[in-house]
Coordinates of C-alpha atoms in Angstrom, one line a residue:
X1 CA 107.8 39.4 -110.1
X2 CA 104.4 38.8 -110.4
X3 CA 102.3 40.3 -107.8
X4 CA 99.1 39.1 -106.2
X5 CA 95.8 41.3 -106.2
X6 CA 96.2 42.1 -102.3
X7 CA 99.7 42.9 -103.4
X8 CA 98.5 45.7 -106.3
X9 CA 95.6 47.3 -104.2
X10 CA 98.1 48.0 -101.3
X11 CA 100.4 49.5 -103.8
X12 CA 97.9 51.8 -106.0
X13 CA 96.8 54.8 -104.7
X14 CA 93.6 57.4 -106.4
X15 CA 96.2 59.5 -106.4
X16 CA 98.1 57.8 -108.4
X17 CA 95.3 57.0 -110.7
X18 CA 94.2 60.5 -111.0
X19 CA 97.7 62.1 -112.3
X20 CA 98.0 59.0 -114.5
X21 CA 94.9 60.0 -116.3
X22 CA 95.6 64.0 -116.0
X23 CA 98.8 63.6 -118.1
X24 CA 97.2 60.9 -120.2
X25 CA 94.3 62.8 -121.3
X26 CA 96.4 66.5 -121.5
X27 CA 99.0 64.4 -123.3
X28 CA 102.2 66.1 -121.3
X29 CA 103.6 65.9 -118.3
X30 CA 103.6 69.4 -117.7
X31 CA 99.8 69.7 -118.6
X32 CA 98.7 67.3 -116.2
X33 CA 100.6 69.1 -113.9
X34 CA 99.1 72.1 -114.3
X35 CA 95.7 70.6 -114.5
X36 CA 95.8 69.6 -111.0
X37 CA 97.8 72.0 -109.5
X38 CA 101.1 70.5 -109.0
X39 CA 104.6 70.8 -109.5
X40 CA 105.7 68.4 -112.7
X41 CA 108.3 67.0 -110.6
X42 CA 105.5 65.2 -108.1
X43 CA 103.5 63.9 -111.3
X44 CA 106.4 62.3 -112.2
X45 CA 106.9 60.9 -108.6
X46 CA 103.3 59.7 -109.1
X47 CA 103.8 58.4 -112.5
X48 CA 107.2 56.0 -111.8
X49 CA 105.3 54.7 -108.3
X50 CA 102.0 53.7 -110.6
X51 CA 104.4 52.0 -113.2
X52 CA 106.4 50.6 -110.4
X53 CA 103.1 48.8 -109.1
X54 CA 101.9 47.4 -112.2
X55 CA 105.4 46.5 -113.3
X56 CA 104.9 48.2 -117.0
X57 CA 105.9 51.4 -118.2
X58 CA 102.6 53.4 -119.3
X59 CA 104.5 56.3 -121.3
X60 CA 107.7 56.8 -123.4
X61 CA 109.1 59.7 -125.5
X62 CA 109.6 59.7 -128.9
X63 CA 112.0 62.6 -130.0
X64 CA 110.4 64.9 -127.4
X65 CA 106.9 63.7 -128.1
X66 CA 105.4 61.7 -125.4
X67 CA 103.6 58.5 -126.2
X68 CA 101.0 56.4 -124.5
X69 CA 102.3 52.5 -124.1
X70 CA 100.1 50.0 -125.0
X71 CA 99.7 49.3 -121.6
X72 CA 98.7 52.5 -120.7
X73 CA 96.1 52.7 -123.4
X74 CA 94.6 49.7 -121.3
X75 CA 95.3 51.0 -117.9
X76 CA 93.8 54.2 -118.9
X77 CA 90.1 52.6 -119.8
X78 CA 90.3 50.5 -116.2
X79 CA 91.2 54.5 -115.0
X80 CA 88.2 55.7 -116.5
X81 CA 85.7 52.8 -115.6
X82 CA 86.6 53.1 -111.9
X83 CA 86.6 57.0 -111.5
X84 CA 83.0 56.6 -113.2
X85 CA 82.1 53.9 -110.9
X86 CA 83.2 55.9 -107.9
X87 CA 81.0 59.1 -109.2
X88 CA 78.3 56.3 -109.6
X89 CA 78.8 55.4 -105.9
X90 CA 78.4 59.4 -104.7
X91 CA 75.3 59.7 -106.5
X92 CA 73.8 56.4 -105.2
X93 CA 74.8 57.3 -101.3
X94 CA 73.5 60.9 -101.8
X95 CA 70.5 59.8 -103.3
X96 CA 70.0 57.3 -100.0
X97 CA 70.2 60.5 -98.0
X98 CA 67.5 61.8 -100.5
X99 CA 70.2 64.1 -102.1
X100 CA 71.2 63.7 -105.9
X101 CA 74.7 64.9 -107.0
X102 CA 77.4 63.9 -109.9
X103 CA 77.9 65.1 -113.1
X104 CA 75.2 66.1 -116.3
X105 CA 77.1 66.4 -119.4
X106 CA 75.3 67.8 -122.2
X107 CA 75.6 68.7 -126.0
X108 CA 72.8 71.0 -127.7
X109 CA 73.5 71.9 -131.6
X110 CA 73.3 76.2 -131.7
X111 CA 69.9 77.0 -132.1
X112 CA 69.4 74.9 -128.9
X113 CA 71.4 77.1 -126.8
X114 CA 68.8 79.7 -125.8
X115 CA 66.5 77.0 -124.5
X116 CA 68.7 74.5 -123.0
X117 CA 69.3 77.2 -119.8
X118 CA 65.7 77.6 -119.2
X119 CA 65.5 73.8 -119.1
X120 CA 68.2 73.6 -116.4
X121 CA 66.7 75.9 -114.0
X122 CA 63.8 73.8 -112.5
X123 CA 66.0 71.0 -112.8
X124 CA 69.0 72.2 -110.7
X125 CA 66.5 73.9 -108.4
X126 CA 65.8 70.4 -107.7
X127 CA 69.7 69.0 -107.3
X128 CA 71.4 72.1 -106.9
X129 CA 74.5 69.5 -105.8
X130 CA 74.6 68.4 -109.7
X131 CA 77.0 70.5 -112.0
X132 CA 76.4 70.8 -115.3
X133 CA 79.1 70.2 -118.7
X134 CA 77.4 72.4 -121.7
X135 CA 79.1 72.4 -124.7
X136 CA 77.5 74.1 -127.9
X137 CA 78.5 72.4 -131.6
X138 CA 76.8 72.5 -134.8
X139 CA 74.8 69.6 -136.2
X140 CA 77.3 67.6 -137.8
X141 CA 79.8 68.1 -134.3
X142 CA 76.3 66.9 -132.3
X143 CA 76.3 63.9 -134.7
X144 CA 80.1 63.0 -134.1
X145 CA 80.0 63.0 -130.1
X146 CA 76.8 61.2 -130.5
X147 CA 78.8 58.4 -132.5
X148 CA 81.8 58.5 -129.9
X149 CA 79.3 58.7 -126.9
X150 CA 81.0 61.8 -125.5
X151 CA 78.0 63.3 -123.7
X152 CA 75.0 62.0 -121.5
X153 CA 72.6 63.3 -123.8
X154 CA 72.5 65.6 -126.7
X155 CA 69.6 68.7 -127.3
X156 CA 69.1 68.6 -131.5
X157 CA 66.7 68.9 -133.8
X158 CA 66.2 66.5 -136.7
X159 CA 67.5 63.2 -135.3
X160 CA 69.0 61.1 -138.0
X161 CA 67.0 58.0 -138.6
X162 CA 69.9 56.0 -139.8
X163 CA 71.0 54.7 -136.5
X164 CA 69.8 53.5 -133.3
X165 CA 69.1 56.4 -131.0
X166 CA 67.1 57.0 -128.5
X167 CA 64.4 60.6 -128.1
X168 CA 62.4 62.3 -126.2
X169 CA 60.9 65.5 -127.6
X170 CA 60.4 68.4 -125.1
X171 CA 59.9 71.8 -127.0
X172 CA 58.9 73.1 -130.4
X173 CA 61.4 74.8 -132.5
X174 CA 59.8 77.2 -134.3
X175 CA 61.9 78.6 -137.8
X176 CA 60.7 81.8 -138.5
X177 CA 61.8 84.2 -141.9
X178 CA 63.5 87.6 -140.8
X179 CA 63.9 90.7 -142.7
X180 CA 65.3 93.9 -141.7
X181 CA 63.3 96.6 -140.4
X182 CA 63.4 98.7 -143.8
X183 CA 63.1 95.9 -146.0
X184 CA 60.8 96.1 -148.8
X185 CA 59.2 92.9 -147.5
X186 CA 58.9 94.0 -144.1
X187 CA 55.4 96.1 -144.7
X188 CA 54.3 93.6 -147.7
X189 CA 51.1 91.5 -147.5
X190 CA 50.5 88.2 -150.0
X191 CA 54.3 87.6 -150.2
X192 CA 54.9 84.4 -152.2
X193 CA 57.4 81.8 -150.4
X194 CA 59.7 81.9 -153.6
X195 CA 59.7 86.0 -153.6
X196 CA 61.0 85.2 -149.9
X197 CA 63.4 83.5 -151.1
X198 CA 64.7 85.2 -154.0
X199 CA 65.5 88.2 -151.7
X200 CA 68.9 87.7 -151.0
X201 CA 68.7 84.6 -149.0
X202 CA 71.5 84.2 -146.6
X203 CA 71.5 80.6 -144.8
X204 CA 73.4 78.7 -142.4
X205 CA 76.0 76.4 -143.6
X206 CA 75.5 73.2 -145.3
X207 CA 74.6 70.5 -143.1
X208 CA 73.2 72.6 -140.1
X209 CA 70.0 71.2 -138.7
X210 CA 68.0 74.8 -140.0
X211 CA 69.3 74.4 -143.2
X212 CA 68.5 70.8 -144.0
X213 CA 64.8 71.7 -142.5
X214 CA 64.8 74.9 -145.0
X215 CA 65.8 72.8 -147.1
X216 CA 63.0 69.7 -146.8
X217 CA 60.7 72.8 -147.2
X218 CA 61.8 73.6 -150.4
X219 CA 62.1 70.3 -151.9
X220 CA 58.3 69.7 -150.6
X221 CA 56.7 72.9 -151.4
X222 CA 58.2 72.6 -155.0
X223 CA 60.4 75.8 -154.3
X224 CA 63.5 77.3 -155.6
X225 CA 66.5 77.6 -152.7
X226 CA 69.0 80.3 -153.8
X227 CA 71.5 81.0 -151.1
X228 CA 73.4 84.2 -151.5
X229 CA 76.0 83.8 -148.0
X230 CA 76.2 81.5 -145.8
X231 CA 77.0 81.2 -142.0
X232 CA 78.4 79.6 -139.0
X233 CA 76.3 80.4 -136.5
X234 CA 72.9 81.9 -135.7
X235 CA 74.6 84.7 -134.3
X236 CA 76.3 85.5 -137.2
X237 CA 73.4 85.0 -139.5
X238 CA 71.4 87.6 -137.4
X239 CA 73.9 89.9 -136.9
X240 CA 74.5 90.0 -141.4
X241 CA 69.9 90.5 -141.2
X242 CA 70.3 93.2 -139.3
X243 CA 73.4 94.8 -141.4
X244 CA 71.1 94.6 -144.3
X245 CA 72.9 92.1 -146.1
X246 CA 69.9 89.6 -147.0
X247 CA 66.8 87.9 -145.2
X248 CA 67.2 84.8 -143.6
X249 CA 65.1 82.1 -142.0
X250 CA 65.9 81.8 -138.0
X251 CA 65.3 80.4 -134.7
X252 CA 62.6 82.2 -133.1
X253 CA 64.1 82.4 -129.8
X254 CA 67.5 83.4 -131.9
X255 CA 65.9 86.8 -132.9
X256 CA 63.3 87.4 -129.6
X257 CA 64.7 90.6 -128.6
X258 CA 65.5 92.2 -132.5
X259 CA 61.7 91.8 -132.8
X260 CA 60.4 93.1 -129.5
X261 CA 63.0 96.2 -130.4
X262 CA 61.6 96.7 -133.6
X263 CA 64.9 95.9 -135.4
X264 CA 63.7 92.9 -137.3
X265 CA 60.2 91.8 -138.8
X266 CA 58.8 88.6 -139.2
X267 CA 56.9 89.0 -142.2
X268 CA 53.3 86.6 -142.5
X269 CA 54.6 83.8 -145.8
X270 CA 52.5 81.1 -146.5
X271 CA 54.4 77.7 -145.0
X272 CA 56.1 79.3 -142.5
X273 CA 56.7 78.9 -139.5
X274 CA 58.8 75.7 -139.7
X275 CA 58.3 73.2 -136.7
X276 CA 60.7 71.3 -135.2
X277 CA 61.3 69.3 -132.1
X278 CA 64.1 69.7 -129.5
X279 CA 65.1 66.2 -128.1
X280 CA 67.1 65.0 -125.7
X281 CA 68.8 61.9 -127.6
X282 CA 71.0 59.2 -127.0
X283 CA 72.5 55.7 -128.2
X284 CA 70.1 53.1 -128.0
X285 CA 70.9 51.1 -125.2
X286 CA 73.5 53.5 -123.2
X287 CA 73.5 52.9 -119.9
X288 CA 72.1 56.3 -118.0
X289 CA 73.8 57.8 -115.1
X290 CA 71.5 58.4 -111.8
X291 CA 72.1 62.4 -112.6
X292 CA 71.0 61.6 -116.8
X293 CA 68.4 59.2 -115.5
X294 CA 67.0 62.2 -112.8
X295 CA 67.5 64.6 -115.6
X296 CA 65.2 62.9 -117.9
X297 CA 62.6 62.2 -115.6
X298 CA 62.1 65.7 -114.9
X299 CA 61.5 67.1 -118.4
X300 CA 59.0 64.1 -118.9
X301 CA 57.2 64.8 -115.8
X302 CA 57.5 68.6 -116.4
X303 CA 56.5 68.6 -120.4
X304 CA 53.0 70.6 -119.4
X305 CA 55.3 73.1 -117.1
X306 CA 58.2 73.7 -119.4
X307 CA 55.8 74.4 -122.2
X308 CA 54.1 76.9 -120.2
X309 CA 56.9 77.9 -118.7
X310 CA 58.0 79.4 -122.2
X311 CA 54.9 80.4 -122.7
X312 CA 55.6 82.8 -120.1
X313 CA 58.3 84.2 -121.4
X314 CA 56.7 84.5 -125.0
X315 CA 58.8 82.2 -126.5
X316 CA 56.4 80.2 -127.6

């Protein structure tokens, strides 16, 4: 029997709608109920008094492999829209009281991980009510949750120009080449850029946001790009400098406290630094939060500060 809309709100619970999408998106009943903290038996409760309400079932098994329904799949994106609308609602009736709360989820590629903190600080100074999602992916990962709109914003680098995005610069990313401390080249004056890189080049991986701007470098300045290793990471890609393994071109902020310590050198090469922007980017279009939207203001108000703000801490 069908049932009227009056009918279906008295019958659906938040409740109901929360441990619907718990075991939906942890894909198990016993997941889900560990997610929230409950006993598997109550989410199934939960689950049989949602399906009972809309009169479909929303999951089946398979073998012992469970299985969204079709109408799940749809109940599920209604799910989602109205928990986001309800985080919507907080925000607005906090920011009435002159309080901002909700949720900023963020994505910087690797290289943006030792600036994105710094960033936050004024900023949750400001809302300390609003909690913060950081996850940290390489380039082509930042490009991907770009694509399937994962994240409020994502921190990169080179923004690809093949689709419609949205940016706002807010810091300079300077690429610096690193040598260890007893390296032939770390005392040398007049080095040529291709006797730089001739020196046992080790790089990040194909496709990172440092290598492809190494990599512009080259193919502008006419100059020869032999990479020995490669790497994952930043980290990584120190950590092999400092073993001795190679020289490498790096983040500056990557390798602030190896040259204060005396354990790397940044040696003077024509062309070098590389510059790069750090943006905050976006889908063309997406709709911001009141927390994204309070976000972004900030750092365009703030440009001036933050720069000097780094300054301070001779980043910059």
């Amino acid at each position: 029997m069908s049932l009227t809309l009056q009918q279906l709100i008295s019958r659906l619970s938040f409740r109901q709608m929360q441990v619907f999408l718990a075991v939906y998106q942890q894909q198990g009943y016993g997941k889900g109920a560990e997610s929230l903290g409950l006993t598997q038996p109550a989410v199934s409760s939960q689950i049989k008094k949602l399906e009972s309400a809309l009169g479909q079932p929303l999951f089946e098994y398979v073998g012992r492999k469970l299985y969204c329904t079709r109408a799940g799949e749809r109940v599920a994106e209604h799910i989602e829209a109205i928990f986001e609308q309800v985080a919507s609602l907080q925000s607005d009736l906090h920011r009435l009281e002159g309080k901002l709360s909700g949720e900023l989820n963020l994505c910087a590629v690797s290289s943006a991980q030792y600036a994105v903190p710094h960033l936050l600080r004024g900023f949750l100074q400001l809302y300390p009510s609003v909690n913060v999602n950081l996850n940290i992916v390489n380039r082509t990962q930042a490009i991907e949750r770009l694509n399937d709109n994962k994240e409020d914003l994502v921190i990169m680098g080179l923004v690809p120009n093949d689709r419609s995005l949205s940016s706002l610069p807010f810091l300079d990313n300077e690429l610096i080449p690193v040598v260890p401390v007893h390296h032939p080249l770390a005392t040398k004056k007049n080095i040529h850029p291709q006797q730089f890189l001739d020196a046992q080049l080790l790089s990040r991986e194909t496709g990172s946001g440092n290598r492809l701007a190494l990599e512009q470098h080259c193919q502008q300045q006419r100059l020869s790009l032999n990479v020995k290793m490669q790497f994952g990471s930043n980290d990584a890609l120190k950590h092999a400098v400092l073993a001795g393994l190679g020289v490498a071109v790096l983040p500056r902020l990557s390798v602030l406290s190896e040259l204060r310590l005396g354990q790397l050198v940044s040696p003077i090469i024509k062309g070098f630094p590389l510059r790069r922007s750090w943006c905050l980017v976006s889908p063309q279009g997406k709709h911001a939060t009141p927390v994204t939207q309070a976000f972004l203001e900030y750092v365009q108000t703030n440009l001036k500060e933050i720069h000097q703000y780094f300054q301070s801490l001779d980043i910059v």
